XYZ file of C-alpha atoms in Angstrom:
373
model
C 24.159 -98.538 34.558
C 24.592 -102.261 33.808
C 27.502 -104.089 35.667
C 30.154 -106.034 33.088
C 32.077 -108.222 35.360
C 35.366 -108.741 34.462
C 38.167 -111.552 35.069
C 41.822 -110.945 34.650
C 44.687 -113.191 33.683
C 47.711 -112.136 35.003
C 47.762 -109.983 38.243
C 51.434 -108.264 38.149
C 51.845 -104.668 37.017
C 49.201 -103.997 34.184
C 46.521 -106.664 36.043
C 46.413 -104.050 39.402
C 46.622 -101.174 37.125
C 42.898 -101.734 35.312
C 41.890 -103.169 38.816
C 42.762 -99.594 39.923
C 40.799 -98.689 36.658
C 37.292 -100.080 37.683
C 37.684 -98.466 41.467
C 37.548 -94.703 40.812
C 34.456 -95.363 37.619
C 33.077 -93.069 39.734
C 34.860 -90.551 38.231
C 32.909 -91.071 34.833
C 29.989 -89.076 34.295
C 28.912 -89.950 30.969
C 29.548 -94.268 30.412
C 26.587 -95.956 31.332
C 27.504 -99.486 31.925
C 30.297 -99.986 34.847
C 33.909 -102.860 35.466
C 33.528 -104.385 38.120
C 36.492 -107.092 38.663
C 35.005 -110.695 40.285
C 38.114 -113.004 39.775
C 41.201 -112.893 39.322
C 43.594 -115.966 37.966
C 47.809 -115.495 38.601
C 50.516 -118.171 39.176
C 52.164 -116.747 42.917
C 49.593 -116.035 45.605
C 51.982 -113.532 46.314
C 50.157 -111.589 43.268
C 46.921 -112.491 44.285
C 47.308 -111.012 47.561
C 47.539 -107.866 46.367
C 43.135 -108.419 45.058
C 42.615 -108.676 48.604
C 42.462 -105.136 49.042
C 39.007 -105.327 46.098
C 36.135 -106.650 47.733
C 34.355 -107.541 44.854
C 37.105 -109.482 44.224
C 35.493 -112.746 44.459
C 37.450 -115.404 42.910
C 41.417 -115.415 43.681
C 43.054 -118.478 41.708
C 46.249 -120.155 40.353
C 45.039 -121.354 37.976
C 43.015 -119.465 34.914
C 40.743 -122.309 33.760
C 39.267 -121.968 36.880
C 38.566 -118.496 36.381
C 37.574 -119.468 32.450
C 34.806 -121.797 34.328
C 33.167 -119.131 35.776
C 30.204 -118.475 34.735
C 29.732 -115.194 36.694
C 33.495 -113.400 34.545
C 32.008 -111.879 31.738
C 35.016 -110.134 29.387
C 38.746 -111.558 30.723
C 41.557 -109.250 30.164
C 44.609 -111.410 29.134
C 48.396 -110.026 30.605
C 50.884 -112.798 30.566
C 54.569 -113.045 28.321
C 54.032 -113.137 24.700
C 55.211 -116.670 24.168
C 51.410 -117.730 26.404
C 49.600 -115.283 24.097
C 48.166 -117.083 21.395
C 46.965 -120.523 24.054
C 45.214 -118.209 26.664
C 43.483 -115.755 23.487
C 41.793 -119.350 22.360
C 40.851 -120.186 25.125
C 38.683 -117.324 26.348
C 37.544 -117.864 23.950
C 36.894 -121.206 23.638
C 35.156 -120.678 26.728
C 32.377 -118.217 25.618
C 33.764 -114.768 27.036
C 34.280 -111.955 25.017
C 38.460 -111.088 25.130
C 40.254 -107.575 25.648
C 44.418 -109.003 24.744
C 47.348 -107.103 25.339
C 49.612 -106.075 22.552
C 51.128 -108.004 20.596
C 48.405 -110.314 20.066
C 50.182 -113.587 19.691
C 54.248 -113.838 19.937
C 54.780 -113.195 15.620
C 52.865 -112.348 12.514
C 51.461 -116.437 12.037
C 51.126 -116.641 15.606
C 48.251 -113.192 15.317
C 46.436 -114.443 12.456
C 45.495 -117.578 13.853
C 43.851 -115.429 16.385
C 42.346 -113.266 14.364
C 40.688 -116.269 12.880
C 40.036 -117.706 15.843
C 38.131 -114.590 16.882
C 36.008 -114.654 13.647
C 34.767 -118.148 13.877
C 33.377 -117.121 18.270
C 31.659 -114.516 17.373
C 33.382 -112.989 20.931
C 33.862 -109.302 21.075
C 37.872 -109.105 20.968
C 39.950 -105.562 21.373
C 44.234 -105.044 21.743
C 45.393 -102.294 24.973
C 46.564 -99.906 23.390
C 46.322 -96.718 25.965
C 48.101 -93.820 24.326
C 45.357 -93.116 21.712
C 43.188 -91.753 24.913
C 45.132 -88.415 25.886
C 43.378 -85.105 24.433
C 46.929 -84.443 22.615
C 46.890 -87.527 21.087
C 42.535 -87.642 20.598
C 43.271 -83.731 18.749
C 46.309 -84.766 16.557
C 43.788 -87.682 14.722
C 40.701 -85.952 14.267
C 43.211 -82.153 12.763
C 44.955 -85.545 10.678
C 41.580 -87.407 9.727
C 39.760 -84.158 8.816
C 42.088 -83.131 6.222
C 42.903 -79.753 7.632
C 46.253 -79.759 6.949
C 45.929 -79.891 3.583
C 48.351 -82.840 1.722
C 50.777 -84.824 4.073
C 54.387 -84.298 3.939
C 55.802 -86.405 6.178
C 54.723 -88.180 10.071
C 56.492 -89.727 12.896
C 55.018 -92.117 15.066
C 57.018 -93.176 18.096
C 57.783 -95.125 22.426
C 60.252 -94.565 24.046
C 61.666 -95.388 27.429
C 64.895 -94.828 28.371
C 65.704 -97.463 32.100
C 67.328 -100.008 29.470
C 70.220 -97.621 30.371
C 70.904 -99.124 32.502
C 73.185 -102.374 32.557
C 72.736 -103.547 35.796
C 69.308 -103.712 35.765
C 67.859 -107.472 35.902
C 67.018 -109.137 31.946
C 63.339 -110.564 32.626
C 61.100 -112.327 29.672
C 60.789 -108.954 27.338
C 64.966 -109.829 26.745
C 64.314 -113.503 25.601
C 63.018 -114.555 22.180
C 61.422 -116.990 23.566
C 58.890 -114.721 25.551
C 59.099 -111.964 24.657
C 59.381 -113.690 20.961
C 62.118 -112.182 17.741
C 60.433 -108.570 17.468
C 62.049 -107.635 20.516
C 60.735 -103.583 21.041
C 58.891 -103.855 17.890
C 56.561 -106.230 19.622
C 56.949 -104.503 22.841
C 56.320 -101.328 21.599
C 55.370 -101.194 18.386
C 52.032 -101.197 18.974
C 51.924 -97.877 20.145
C 53.100 -96.761 16.831
C 51.327 -98.026 14.976
C 47.649 -96.955 16.359
C 47.269 -93.796 14.946
C 48.698 -94.301 11.630
C 46.415 -97.386 10.933
C 43.320 -96.337 13.205
C 43.904 -93.033 9.897
C 44.322 -95.665 6.974
C 48.178 -94.861 7.074
C 49.201 -98.524 6.730
C 52.780 -98.712 5.476
C 53.117 -100.398 1.917
C 57.259 -100.527 2.087
C 60.031 -100.050 4.214
C 63.809 -100.462 5.536
C 64.304 -101.110 9.528
C 66.575 -99.995 11.190
C 67.343 -102.512 14.167
C 69.490 -101.980 16.922
C 70.493 -104.734 20.036
C 71.486 -102.866 23.343
C 73.192 -104.959 25.874
C 74.045 -108.506 24.687
C 73.941 -109.756 29.038
C 71.916 -108.312 32.503
C 71.913 -109.649 35.582
C 69.916 -112.635 35.834
C 68.945 -111.442 39.253
C 69.236 -114.813 40.831
C 73.388 -114.024 41.151
C 74.518 -114.475 37.901
C 73.951 -113.619 34.065
C 71.791 -114.289 31.044
C 72.220 -113.218 27.935
C 69.618 -111.365 26.326
C 69.101 -111.731 22.047
C 66.098 -109.371 21.513
C 65.784 -105.998 19.783
C 66.075 -102.935 22.017
C 65.910 -100.449 19.646
C 63.508 -100.036 15.932
C 63.612 -97.230 13.151
C 61.223 -97.902 10.362
C 61.843 -95.648 7.416
C 58.621 -96.596 5.666
C 56.602 -95.179 3.225
C 51.737 -95.282 2.931
C 49.786 -93.485 0.532
C 47.787 -90.911 1.342
C 45.468 -89.233 -0.571
C 46.985 -91.583 -3.291
C 50.618 -89.727 -2.462
C 53.275 -91.985 -1.311
C 54.286 -89.613 1.914
C 56.879 -90.803 4.759
C 56.342 -92.232 7.561
C 58.626 -93.386 10.816
C 58.054 -95.444 13.738
C 60.115 -96.212 16.285
C 60.537 -97.872 18.856
C 62.776 -97.646 21.325
C 63.771 -99.217 25.069
C 67.656 -97.414 24.677
C 66.561 -93.677 24.304
C 68.493 -91.564 26.698
C 66.258 -88.973 28.377
C 62.554 -90.141 27.864
C 60.920 -92.685 30.958
C 57.542 -93.547 28.854
C 57.449 -91.237 25.925
C 54.998 -91.572 22.418
C 55.021 -88.933 20.790
C 53.233 -88.182 17.229
C 53.618 -85.483 14.313
C 52.178 -84.765 11.058
C 53.000 -82.426 8.559
C 51.802 -81.030 5.623
C 51.625 -78.068 3.644
C 48.885 -75.735 4.872
C 49.349 -77.019 8.834
C 50.365 -79.508 10.313
C 50.322 -80.666 14.805
C 52.688 -82.257 17.115
C 51.537 -83.992 20.168
C 54.039 -85.445 22.866
C 53.040 -87.172 26.988
C 56.124 -85.584 27.455
C 53.912 -82.493 27.695
C 50.857 -83.742 28.426
C 48.683 -80.607 28.139
C 50.432 -78.975 25.826
C 49.731 -79.394 21.845
C 51.727 -77.419 18.846
C 49.655 -77.182 15.999
C 51.227 -75.731 12.564
C 50.166 -73.587 10.538
C 50.364 -71.276 7.516
C 49.597 -67.898 5.757
C 51.643 -65.025 4.392
C 54.149 -66.265 7.373
C 54.240 -69.334 9.407
C 53.810 -70.061 13.139
C 53.556 -72.920 15.096
C 50.662 -72.221 17.723
C 51.112 -73.514 21.565
C 47.904 -74.900 22.887
C 47.181 -76.129 26.536
C 44.042 -79.126 26.536
C 44.051 -79.102 29.851
C 41.657 -82.908 30.276
C 39.969 -83.275 27.547
C 39.050 -86.348 27.337
C 37.327 -88.989 25.119
C 34.246 -89.947 28.185
C 33.741 -86.944 30.508
C 34.755 -86.267 33.843
C 34.502 -85.456 37.406
C 37.934 -83.806 37.038
C 37.727 -80.480 36.158
C 38.676 -79.676 32.857
C 42.637 -77.165 34.428
C 43.942 -80.301 34.656
C 45.812 -82.644 32.600
C 45.336 -86.312 32.133
C 48.170 -88.798 33.018
C 48.148 -92.487 32.538
C 45.852 -93.658 35.014
C 43.587 -91.535 33.325
C 44.274 -93.063 30.159
C 44.072 -96.850 31.080
C 40.435 -95.974 32.355
C 39.995 -93.633 28.753
C 40.687 -96.923 26.902
C 38.580 -99.607 29.500
C 35.489 -97.033 28.722
C 35.886 -96.998 25.348
C 35.956 -100.914 25.329
C 33.372 -100.987 26.915
C 30.677 -98.963 25.871
C 31.527 -100.209 22.290
C 30.796 -103.534 23.791
C 27.411 -102.447 24.668
C 27.553 -100.405 20.941
C 27.053 -97.426 22.408
C 30.820 -95.473 21.209
C 28.815 -92.983 19.208
C 31.456 -91.936 16.505
C 33.938 -91.988 19.693
C 37.458 -93.058 19.488
C 37.266 -97.095 19.964
C 40.802 -99.965 21.066
C 42.532 -101.295 17.961
C 40.912 -104.095 16.965
C 41.832 -107.387 16.125
C 42.727 -106.327 11.920
C 44.930 -103.616 14.137
C 46.955 -105.842 15.537
C 47.451 -108.278 12.545
C 48.703 -105.115 10.838
C 51.178 -104.069 13.707
C 52.673 -107.970 12.776
C 52.819 -107.876 9.472
C 54.659 -104.191 10.154
C 57.036 -106.065 12.481
C 57.338 -109.179 10.154
C 58.463 -107.251 7.164
C 61.291 -105.348 9.543
C 62.441 -108.978 10.420
C 63.303 -109.681 7.012
C 64.592 -105.628 5.841
C 67.332 -106.120 8.844
C 68.374 -109.503 7.918
C 68.044 -108.455 4.474
C 69.794 -105.118 4.541
C 66.858 -104.748 1.842
C 64.178 -102.384 1.516
C 60.287 -105.103 1.396
C 56.663 -104.578 0.164
C 54.096 -105.617 3.017
């Protein structure tokens, strides 16, 4: 098995999650590459201290440029606020490293396009993080739709719901400010999750009408005061897409204020001959619609049927750490040219396409009009 040496810029929640996925890589049984964390950069020394538990991580620095100059780093994963994406991504590419980027791939559409231009000029292998499609239920839904097993598609709904922002006492962070999260707000934060599968199926919206909503205008600042919050918290995008020459309604939902949800991704695809529905709220459950003389919704318990096989027994259910690991397996195996038809990570082009959707949504909200893409 070939080692791929990883550097992480941004050692917070997602940085630690990725490092944890590497630590249990032995669970995978059909991969030929292995990630080895060798370096991490973060401005906070106490954050860096967490990585002391990983013996292979021999470089811990508060200066990310020291990580980029490390010849032992092959791939860099970057998890920083959106306003820093462009600068750091371009620096990674200039340093001659492959890049695993976080969504939304730049703070806005112009930024995303500049990053894509740099990617194409660099020749480096670059993908964007989007883990939810690696749930077995999402994989099944994708394959059913890709194979055209549901007849003429009548409607599609894809979304991602949080509810933690319902608490007005929750302190604001950088995601609540346009300056750091971007004007898109929840679009930037959650939009890739909603858009990834439709885009991979070729279902990019051709026009849309957006309904964007803001939550609490102020929140505690965590320092005894309050701060203004100016990002969009909820987004409902009513779009039209073309599927096999037919215009089809496609609704995209991204919500930080979704009562009853914790961290829920879902997709529903309905057609004349069948349909499929999956939600991470029930990670083992897949609903399949069949039409005959009568009509049925059939419930299936999927078990641990992930794209990359693991020692985990097939009867068990996968969770968020599992799909993070699956996503990394897809990234590294595609980088090695060994994806072999399995589902791959979001491409830079797909990331830019999400920003084109977000920009149209912002224009629609400003003007109260349907916007063509």
